[in-house]
Structures are given as C-alpha cells and as structure tokens.
Short mmCIF file of C-alpha atoms and ligand atoms in Angstrom, two decimals:
data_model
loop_
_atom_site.label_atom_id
_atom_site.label_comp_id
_atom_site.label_asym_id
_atom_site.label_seq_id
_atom_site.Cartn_x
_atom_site.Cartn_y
_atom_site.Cartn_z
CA UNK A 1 105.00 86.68 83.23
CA UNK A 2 106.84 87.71 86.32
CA UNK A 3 108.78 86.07 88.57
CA UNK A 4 110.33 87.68 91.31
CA UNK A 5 112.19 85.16 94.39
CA UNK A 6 113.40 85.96 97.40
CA UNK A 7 114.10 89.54 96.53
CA UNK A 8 116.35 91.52 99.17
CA UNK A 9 117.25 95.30 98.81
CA UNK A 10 119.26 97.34 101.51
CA UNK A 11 120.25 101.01 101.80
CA UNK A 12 122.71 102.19 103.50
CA UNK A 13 121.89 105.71 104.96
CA UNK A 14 122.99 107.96 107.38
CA UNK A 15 125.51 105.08 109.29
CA UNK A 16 122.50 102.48 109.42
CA UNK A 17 121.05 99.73 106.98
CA UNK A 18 117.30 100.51 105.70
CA UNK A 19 115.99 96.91 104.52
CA UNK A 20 114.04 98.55 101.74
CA UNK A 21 112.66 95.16 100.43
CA UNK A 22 113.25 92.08 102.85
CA UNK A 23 112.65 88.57 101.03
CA UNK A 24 109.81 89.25 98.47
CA UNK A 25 108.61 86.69 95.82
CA UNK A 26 106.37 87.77 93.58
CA UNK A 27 104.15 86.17 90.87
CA UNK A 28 102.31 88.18 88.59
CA UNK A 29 100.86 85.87 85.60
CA UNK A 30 100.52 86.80 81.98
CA UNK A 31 97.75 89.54 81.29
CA UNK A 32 96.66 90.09 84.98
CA UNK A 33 96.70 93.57 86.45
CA UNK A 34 98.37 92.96 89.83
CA UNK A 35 98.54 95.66 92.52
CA UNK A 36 100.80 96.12 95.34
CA UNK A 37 99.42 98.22 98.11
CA UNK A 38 101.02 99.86 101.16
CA UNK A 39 101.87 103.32 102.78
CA UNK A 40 104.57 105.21 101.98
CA UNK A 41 108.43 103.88 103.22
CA UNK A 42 106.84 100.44 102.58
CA UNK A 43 109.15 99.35 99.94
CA UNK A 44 106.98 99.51 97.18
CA UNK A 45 109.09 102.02 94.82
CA UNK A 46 112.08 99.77 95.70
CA UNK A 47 110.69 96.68 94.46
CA UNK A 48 109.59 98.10 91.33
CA UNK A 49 112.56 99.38 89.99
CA UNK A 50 114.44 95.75 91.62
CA UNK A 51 111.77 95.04 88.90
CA UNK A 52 112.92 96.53 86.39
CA UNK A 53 116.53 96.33 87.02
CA UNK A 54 116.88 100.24 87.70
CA UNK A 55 118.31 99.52 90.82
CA UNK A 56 120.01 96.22 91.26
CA UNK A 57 119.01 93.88 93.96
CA UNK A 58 121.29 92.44 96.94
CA UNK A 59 119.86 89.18 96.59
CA UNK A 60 116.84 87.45 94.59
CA UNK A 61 116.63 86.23 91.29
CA UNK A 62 113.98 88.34 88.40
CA UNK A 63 112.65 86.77 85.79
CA UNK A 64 110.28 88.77 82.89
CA UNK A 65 108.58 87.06 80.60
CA UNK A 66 110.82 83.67 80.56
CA UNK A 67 114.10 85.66 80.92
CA UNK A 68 116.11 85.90 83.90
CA UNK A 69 116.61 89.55 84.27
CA UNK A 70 119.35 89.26 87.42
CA UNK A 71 121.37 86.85 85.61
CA UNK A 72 122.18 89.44 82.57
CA UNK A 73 124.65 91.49 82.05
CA UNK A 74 124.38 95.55 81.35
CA UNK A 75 124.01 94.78 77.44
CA UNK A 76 121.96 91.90 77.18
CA UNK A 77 119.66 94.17 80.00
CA UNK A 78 119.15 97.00 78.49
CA UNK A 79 117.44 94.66 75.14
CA UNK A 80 115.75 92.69 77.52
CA UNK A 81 114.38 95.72 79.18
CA UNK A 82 112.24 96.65 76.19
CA UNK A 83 109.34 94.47 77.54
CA UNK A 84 109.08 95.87 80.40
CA UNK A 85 107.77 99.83 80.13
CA UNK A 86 107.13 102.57 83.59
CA UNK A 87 104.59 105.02 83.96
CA UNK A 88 104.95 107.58 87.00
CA UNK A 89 103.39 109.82 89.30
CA UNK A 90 104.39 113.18 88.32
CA UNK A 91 104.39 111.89 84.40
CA UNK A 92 108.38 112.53 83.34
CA UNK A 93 107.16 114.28 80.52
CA UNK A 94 109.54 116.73 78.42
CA UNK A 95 108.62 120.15 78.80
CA UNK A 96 110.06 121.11 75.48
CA UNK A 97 108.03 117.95 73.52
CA UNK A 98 104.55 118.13 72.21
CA UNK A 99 102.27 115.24 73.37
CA UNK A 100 103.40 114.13 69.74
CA UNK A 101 106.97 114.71 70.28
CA UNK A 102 106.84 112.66 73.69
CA UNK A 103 105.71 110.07 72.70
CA UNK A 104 108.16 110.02 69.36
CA UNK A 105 110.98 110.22 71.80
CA UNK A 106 111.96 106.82 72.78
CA UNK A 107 110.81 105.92 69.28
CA UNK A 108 113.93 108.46 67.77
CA UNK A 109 116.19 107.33 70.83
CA UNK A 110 115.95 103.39 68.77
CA UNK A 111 116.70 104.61 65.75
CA UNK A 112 112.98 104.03 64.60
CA UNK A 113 112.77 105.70 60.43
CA UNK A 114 110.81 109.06 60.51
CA UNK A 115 107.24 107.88 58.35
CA UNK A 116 106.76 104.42 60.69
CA UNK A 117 107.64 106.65 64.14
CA UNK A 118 104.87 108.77 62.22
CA UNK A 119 102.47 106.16 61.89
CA UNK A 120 103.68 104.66 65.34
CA UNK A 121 103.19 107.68 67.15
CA UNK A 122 99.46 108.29 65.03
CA UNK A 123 98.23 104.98 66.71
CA UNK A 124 99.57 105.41 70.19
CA UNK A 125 98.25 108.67 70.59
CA UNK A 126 94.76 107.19 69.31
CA UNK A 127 95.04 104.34 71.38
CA UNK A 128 95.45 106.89 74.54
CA UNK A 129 92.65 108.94 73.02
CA UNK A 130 94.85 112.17 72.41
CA UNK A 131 94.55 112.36 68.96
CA UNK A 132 93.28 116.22 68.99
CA UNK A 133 96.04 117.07 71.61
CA UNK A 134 99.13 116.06 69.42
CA UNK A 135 100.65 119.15 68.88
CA UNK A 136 99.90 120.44 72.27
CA UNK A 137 102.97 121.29 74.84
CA UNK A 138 102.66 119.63 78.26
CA UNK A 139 102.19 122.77 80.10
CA UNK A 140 98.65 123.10 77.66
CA UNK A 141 97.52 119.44 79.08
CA UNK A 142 95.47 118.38 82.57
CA UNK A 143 96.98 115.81 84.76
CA UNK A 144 94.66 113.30 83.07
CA UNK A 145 95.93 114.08 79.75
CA UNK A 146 99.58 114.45 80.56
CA UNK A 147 99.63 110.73 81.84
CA UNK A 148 97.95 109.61 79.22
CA UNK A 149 100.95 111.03 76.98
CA UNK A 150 103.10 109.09 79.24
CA UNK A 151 101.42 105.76 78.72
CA UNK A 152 101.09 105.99 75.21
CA UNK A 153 105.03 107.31 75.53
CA UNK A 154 105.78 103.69 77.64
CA UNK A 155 103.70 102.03 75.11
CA UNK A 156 105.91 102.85 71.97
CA UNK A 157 108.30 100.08 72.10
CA UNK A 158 105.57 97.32 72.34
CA UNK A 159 106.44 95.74 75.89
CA UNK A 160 104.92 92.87 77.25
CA UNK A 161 104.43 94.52 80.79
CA UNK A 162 103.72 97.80 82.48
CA UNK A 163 104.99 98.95 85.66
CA UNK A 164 102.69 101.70 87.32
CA UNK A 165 104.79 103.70 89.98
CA UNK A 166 101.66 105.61 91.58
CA UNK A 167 100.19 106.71 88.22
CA UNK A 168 97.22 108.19 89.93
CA UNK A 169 98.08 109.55 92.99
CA UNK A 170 98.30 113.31 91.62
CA UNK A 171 94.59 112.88 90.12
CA UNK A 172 91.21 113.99 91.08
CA UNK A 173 88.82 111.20 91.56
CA UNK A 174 87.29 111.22 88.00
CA UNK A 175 90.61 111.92 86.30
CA UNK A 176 91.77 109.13 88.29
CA UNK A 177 88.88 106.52 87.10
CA UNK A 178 89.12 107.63 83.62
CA UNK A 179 93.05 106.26 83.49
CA UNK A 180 92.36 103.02 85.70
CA UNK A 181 89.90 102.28 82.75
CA UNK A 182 92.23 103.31 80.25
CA UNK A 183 94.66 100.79 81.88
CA UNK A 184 91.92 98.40 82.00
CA UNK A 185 91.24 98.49 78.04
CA UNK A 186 94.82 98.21 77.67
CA UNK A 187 94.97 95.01 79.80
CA UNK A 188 92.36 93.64 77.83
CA UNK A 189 92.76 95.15 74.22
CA UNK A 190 96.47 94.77 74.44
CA UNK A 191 96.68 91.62 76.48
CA UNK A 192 99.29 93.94 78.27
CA UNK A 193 100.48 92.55 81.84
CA UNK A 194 100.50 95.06 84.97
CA UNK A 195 101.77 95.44 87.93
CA UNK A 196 100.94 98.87 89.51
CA UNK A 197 102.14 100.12 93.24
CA UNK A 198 99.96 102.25 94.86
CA UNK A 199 98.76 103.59 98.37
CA UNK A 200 94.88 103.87 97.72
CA UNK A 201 92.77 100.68 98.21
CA UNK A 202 90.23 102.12 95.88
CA UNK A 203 92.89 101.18 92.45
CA UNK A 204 92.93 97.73 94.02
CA UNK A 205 89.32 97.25 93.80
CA UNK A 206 89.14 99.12 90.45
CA UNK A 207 91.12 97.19 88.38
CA UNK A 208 93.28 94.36 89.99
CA UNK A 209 92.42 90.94 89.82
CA UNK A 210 95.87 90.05 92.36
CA UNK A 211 96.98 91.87 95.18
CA UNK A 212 99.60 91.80 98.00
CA UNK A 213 100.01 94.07 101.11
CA UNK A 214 103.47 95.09 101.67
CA UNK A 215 104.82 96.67 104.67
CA UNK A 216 108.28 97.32 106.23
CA UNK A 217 110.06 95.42 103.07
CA UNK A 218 107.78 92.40 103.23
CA UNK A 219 104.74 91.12 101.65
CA UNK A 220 102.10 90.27 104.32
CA UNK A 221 99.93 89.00 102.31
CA UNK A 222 99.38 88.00 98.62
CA UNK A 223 97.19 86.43 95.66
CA UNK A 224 94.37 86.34 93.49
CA UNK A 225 90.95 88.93 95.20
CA UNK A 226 89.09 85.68 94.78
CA UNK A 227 91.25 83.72 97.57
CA UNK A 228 92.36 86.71 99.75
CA UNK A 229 88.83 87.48 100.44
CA UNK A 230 88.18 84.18 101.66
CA UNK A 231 91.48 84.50 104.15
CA UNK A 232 90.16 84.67 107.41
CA UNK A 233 91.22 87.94 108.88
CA UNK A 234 92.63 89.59 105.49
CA UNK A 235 93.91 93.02 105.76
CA UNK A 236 92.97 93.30 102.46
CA UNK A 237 89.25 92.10 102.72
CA UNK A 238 88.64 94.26 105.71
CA UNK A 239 90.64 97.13 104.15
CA UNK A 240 88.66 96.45 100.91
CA UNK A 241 85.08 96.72 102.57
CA UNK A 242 85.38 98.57 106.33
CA UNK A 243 82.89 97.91 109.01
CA UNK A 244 81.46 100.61 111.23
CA UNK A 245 81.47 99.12 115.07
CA UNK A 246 78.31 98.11 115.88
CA UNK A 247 76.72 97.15 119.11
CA UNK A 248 74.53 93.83 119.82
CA UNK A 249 70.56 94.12 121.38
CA UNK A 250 69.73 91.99 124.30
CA UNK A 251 69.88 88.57 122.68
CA UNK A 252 71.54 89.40 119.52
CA UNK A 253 75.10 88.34 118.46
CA UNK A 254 76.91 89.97 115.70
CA UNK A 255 78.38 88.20 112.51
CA UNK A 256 80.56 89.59 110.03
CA UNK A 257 80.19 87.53 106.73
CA UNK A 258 82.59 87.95 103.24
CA UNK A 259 81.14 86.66 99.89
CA UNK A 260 82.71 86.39 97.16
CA UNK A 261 81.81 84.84 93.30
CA UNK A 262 78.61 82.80 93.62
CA UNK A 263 77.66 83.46 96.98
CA UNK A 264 77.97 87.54 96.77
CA UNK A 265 74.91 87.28 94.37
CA UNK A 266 72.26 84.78 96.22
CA UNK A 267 69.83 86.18 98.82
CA UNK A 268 71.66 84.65 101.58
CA UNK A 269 69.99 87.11 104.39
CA UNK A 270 66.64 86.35 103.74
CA UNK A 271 67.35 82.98 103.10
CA UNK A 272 68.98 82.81 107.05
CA UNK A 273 65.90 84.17 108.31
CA UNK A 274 63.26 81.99 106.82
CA UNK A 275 65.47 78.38 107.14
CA UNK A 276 66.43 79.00 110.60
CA UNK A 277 63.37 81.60 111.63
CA UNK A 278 65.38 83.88 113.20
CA UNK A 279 65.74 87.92 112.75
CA UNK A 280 68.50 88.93 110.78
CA UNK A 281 69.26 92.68 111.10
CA UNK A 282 72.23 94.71 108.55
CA UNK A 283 74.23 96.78 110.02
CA UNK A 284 77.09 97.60 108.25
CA UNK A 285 78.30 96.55 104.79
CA UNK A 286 77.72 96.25 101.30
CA UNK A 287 78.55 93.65 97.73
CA UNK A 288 80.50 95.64 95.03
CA UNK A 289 81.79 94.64 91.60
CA UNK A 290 85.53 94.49 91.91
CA UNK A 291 87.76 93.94 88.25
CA UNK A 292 87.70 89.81 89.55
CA UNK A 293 84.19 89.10 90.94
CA UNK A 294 81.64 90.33 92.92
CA UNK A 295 82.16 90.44 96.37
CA UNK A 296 81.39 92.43 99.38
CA UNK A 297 81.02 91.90 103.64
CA UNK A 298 78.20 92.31 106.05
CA UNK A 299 77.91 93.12 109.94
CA UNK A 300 74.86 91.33 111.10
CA UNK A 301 72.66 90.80 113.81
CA UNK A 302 71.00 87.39 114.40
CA UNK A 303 68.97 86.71 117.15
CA UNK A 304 69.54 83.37 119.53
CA UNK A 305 72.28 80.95 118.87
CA UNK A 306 75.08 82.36 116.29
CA UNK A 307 76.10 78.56 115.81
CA UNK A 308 73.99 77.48 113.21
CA UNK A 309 73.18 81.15 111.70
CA UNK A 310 77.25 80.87 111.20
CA UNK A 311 77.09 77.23 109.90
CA UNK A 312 74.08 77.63 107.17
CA UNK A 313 76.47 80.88 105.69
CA UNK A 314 79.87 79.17 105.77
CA UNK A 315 77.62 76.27 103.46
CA UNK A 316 77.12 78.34 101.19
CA UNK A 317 79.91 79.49 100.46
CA UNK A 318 80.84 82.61 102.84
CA UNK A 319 83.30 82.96 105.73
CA UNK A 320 81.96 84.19 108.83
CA UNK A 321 83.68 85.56 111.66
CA UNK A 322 82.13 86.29 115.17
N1 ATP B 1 118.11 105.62 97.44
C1 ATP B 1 117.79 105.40 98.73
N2 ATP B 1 118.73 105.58 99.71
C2 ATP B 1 118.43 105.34 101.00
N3 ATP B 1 117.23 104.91 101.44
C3 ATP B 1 116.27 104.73 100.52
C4 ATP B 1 116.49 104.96 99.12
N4 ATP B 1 115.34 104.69 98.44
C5 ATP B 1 114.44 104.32 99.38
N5 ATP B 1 114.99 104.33 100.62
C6 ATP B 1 114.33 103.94 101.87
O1 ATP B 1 113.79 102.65 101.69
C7 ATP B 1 112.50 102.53 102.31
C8 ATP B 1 111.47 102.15 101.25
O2 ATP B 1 111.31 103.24 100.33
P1 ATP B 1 110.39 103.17 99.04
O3 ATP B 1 110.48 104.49 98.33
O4 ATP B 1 110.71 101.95 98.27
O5 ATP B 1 108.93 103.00 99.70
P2 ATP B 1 107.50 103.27 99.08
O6 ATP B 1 106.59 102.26 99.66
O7 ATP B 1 107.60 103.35 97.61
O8 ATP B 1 107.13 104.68 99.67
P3 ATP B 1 106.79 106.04 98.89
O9 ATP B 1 105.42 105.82 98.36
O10 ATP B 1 106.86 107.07 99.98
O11 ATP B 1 107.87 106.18 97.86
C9 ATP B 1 112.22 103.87 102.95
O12 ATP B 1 112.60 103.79 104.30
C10 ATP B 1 113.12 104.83 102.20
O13 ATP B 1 113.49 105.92 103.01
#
C-alpha cells in the first residue's frame, strides 16, 4: 500500500546540512498497522510528511496505494492526497468548531452538499464514539476525546491510509490504550492501512504487526514482529521485552531465549528440565500478546553444559543467545 525507496531529506540550518532522512525504503502492505519507532531528532516527523508529500523529498521515489506520489505534479497531488489522511499530537483542532463542526470542515472545504456532510459527519462521529459530544467546543473535550474528533475529522474523506504523527504522546496511559484500540477497530473494521511514528515501545507492542527502528535518518532495522523477534540481537526484541542483569551460581550458565508464534505457548522450561534432567531456574522475563502473535523472552539458568540446553530450545523453535 506503501512504497517508499531510497528516500533522502536534507535541511539546511544554521550554515550546515542536517540529513533528516538518509536512504529509507519503506514497505508498509495493505491493512497492516506499521510503526516506526525512535527518539526524538530521529527523522521520524520528516519521513512522514516525505510521506505525504508535505515536504518534498531530495531524492526517493513514493508510491501510495499504486500511485507514484513523487512523480506528480502540485494538481494531480493534491487529488491523489485524499487517500492518505494525518492525525497529530497536539490534535489541530479548531478552537472555534464544535466536535461536529470539525469534523464537517474538510467535508465543506470539498464542496460536500449540506444533508450528506450531515449524514457524513453523523457516522464519523459514531464511528469515533462521540456521538453525545457533537455540539461540544474543543476546549469542553479531554485529550482522549479531542483526538478522537481529529480521527474521525482525517476520516471524512474516506482515505485508504492513516498517518499517525505521535497521536498519543500527550495521553495518560488509559486515554492512551483507549485510542490505540480505537485505531485498532479502525484497522480492522475499516480495512484502513497505518503507519504511525512514535517514541514509546509500548504502541509498538499494542497494535503494530511491522516495525522499524530509525535513528539518525536511517532505518536500523525493519519488518514484520514475527521475523524481527527472531533477529538475533534485535533492538527491537530486547527493547520490546528488557532483561534485568542477572548473575550465574557456581555451575550455572545463563541463557536468554525469544519465542515467538508456536513456541511462546508450549511448556518449553519444564520440558528442558525433564528431557535433559537438568535445573532450569527464571530469572527475568515474561510471554505477552502483542497485535501479531504471542511472544515474549526469558533469562535462564541451567545447570552443567549450556550446549545442548541451547540446542533442544533453538529445535523448537526459539533463538537463544548466551
Ligand atoms: N524544517 C526544518 N529545518 C531544519 N531542520 C529540521 C527541520 N525539520 C526537522 N529538522 C531536523 O531534522 C532532524 C529530524 O527531525 P524530525 O522532526 O524529523 O525528527 P523526529 O524523529 O520526528 O523527532 P521529534 O519527535 O522530536 O519531532 C532533526 O535534527 C531536526 O532538528
């Protein structure tokens, strides 16, 4: 659904160059939520408005939903552009506008007749679950329901794809898991594509079934949960499920074991102990439902040789590091 190749953006500020975004491609396929995580200056805000053709990149090609964004010129953009809808941090909302009336606007700016914009704007604010909150004024709303005007707002053109720029940075933890499911029964009710950019690893494991890592301009890493977890030596996997240091008895060596899909659900531990009748002790770690699979890693302890505790895991199915 997108297609972004060899993407370069460069500012110039203050007498030197700032590579911004520095050669990313980018695949995000049709109905997947895909997140793109990194701390701030990483390039992330950059390469989603490259995205969107906001800001126009040096170099790289863009290509939404079969059409080749780059290649178009300012006209033939600004149609194109309807697929492709923004939601942001600090909402954009007009101060002036009921929930009703912000969410009519883009509607009015198209020229859309007054009864369907009605009707339209009726569904979307159902659809965001602000029905009872029409006629209220932003300044009336919490944080929670002021970006859930702004998605229903995004959503009144009927794109194809939604670009979140931080949408829940400025929540509280439940306001913030109450619009990551919102997005997720859009995703699947909708069959609406995502791509979100965010700092906290938490939105990644929420809701995203593809990830990358970006940092200084680049992507470090990138794909589906399912095969970055089994990456030996993933940011992502370690960032997803941290390890507390732990220290080895007299005779003990430590393994740290990812599972993912299958594996994450069979009783591998106990299963170590009795085949190779050896103790097995947990230290650190956990197996979680993430929006892909289930998946999770484990410090461990396993008395004598590590060698064949390491080899019965890796058979079925997890990677083990030492
Ligand atoms: N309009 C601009 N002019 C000059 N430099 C810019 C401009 N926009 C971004 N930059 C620089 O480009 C780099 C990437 O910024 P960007 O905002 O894309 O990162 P980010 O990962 O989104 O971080 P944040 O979450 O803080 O916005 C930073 O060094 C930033 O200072």
């Amino acid at each position: 659904m997108i297609q972004v190749s060899g993407l370069h953006k460069t500012y110039r500020s203050r007498g030197h160059d700032v590579r911004a975004v520095d050669g990313v491609d980018l695949h995000v396929r049709e109905g997947e939520i895909y997140g793109v995580l990194g701390q701030s200056g990483a390039g992330k805000s950059t390469l989603l408005r490259c995205v969107n053709l906001l800001e126009r990149p040096d170099s790289g090609t863009v290509e939404v939903d079969g059409v080749e964004l780059t290649a178009l010129p300012g006209r033939g953009l600004r149609a194109a552009r309807h697929r492709l809808c923004m939601i942001h941090q600090h909402f954009a909302l007009l101060s002036s506008r009921t929930a009703a009336g912000n969410v009519a606007f883009p509607l009015e700016v198209t020229g859309v007749p007054r009864a369907e914009r009605h009707r339209r704007v009726a569904e979307l604010l159902d659809l965001v679950g602000l029905t009872d909150r029409a006629g209220a004024y932003p300044a009336q709303l919490s944080g929670g329901q002021k970006q859930r005007v702004g998605i229903a707002r995004a959503l009144a053109a009927g794109p194809k794809v939604l670009l979140s720029d931080e949408a829940t940075s400025a929540l509280d933890p439940d306001t913030t898991r109450s619009i990551l499911d919102l997005l997720l029964d859009l995703n699947r009710r909708l069959g609406l594509t995502i791509l979100l950019i965010t700092h906290e690893m938490d939105v990644v494991k929420t809701i995203c079934q593809s990830a990358a890592v970006m940092r200084d301009g680049r992507f470090t890493e990138a794909g589906a949960l399912t095969d970055l977890l089994r990456e030996p030596g993933s940011e992502l996997a370690r960032g997803l499920f941290p390890l507390a240091a732990a220290q080895a008895r007299d005779g003990e060596s430590l393994l740290d074991v990812t599972v993912s899909g299958d594996s994450a659900d069979e009783p591998l531990l106990s299963a170590l102990a009795r085949t190779l009748d050896i103790d097995v002790r947990l230290l650190d770690g956990g197996v979680q439902s993430l929006a892909a699979t289930r998946a999770g890693r484990l410090r461990i302890g396993v008395t004598g040789d590590p060698a064949p505790a390491a080899a019965f895991l890796r058979d079925r199915g997890a990677l083990v590091a030492s």
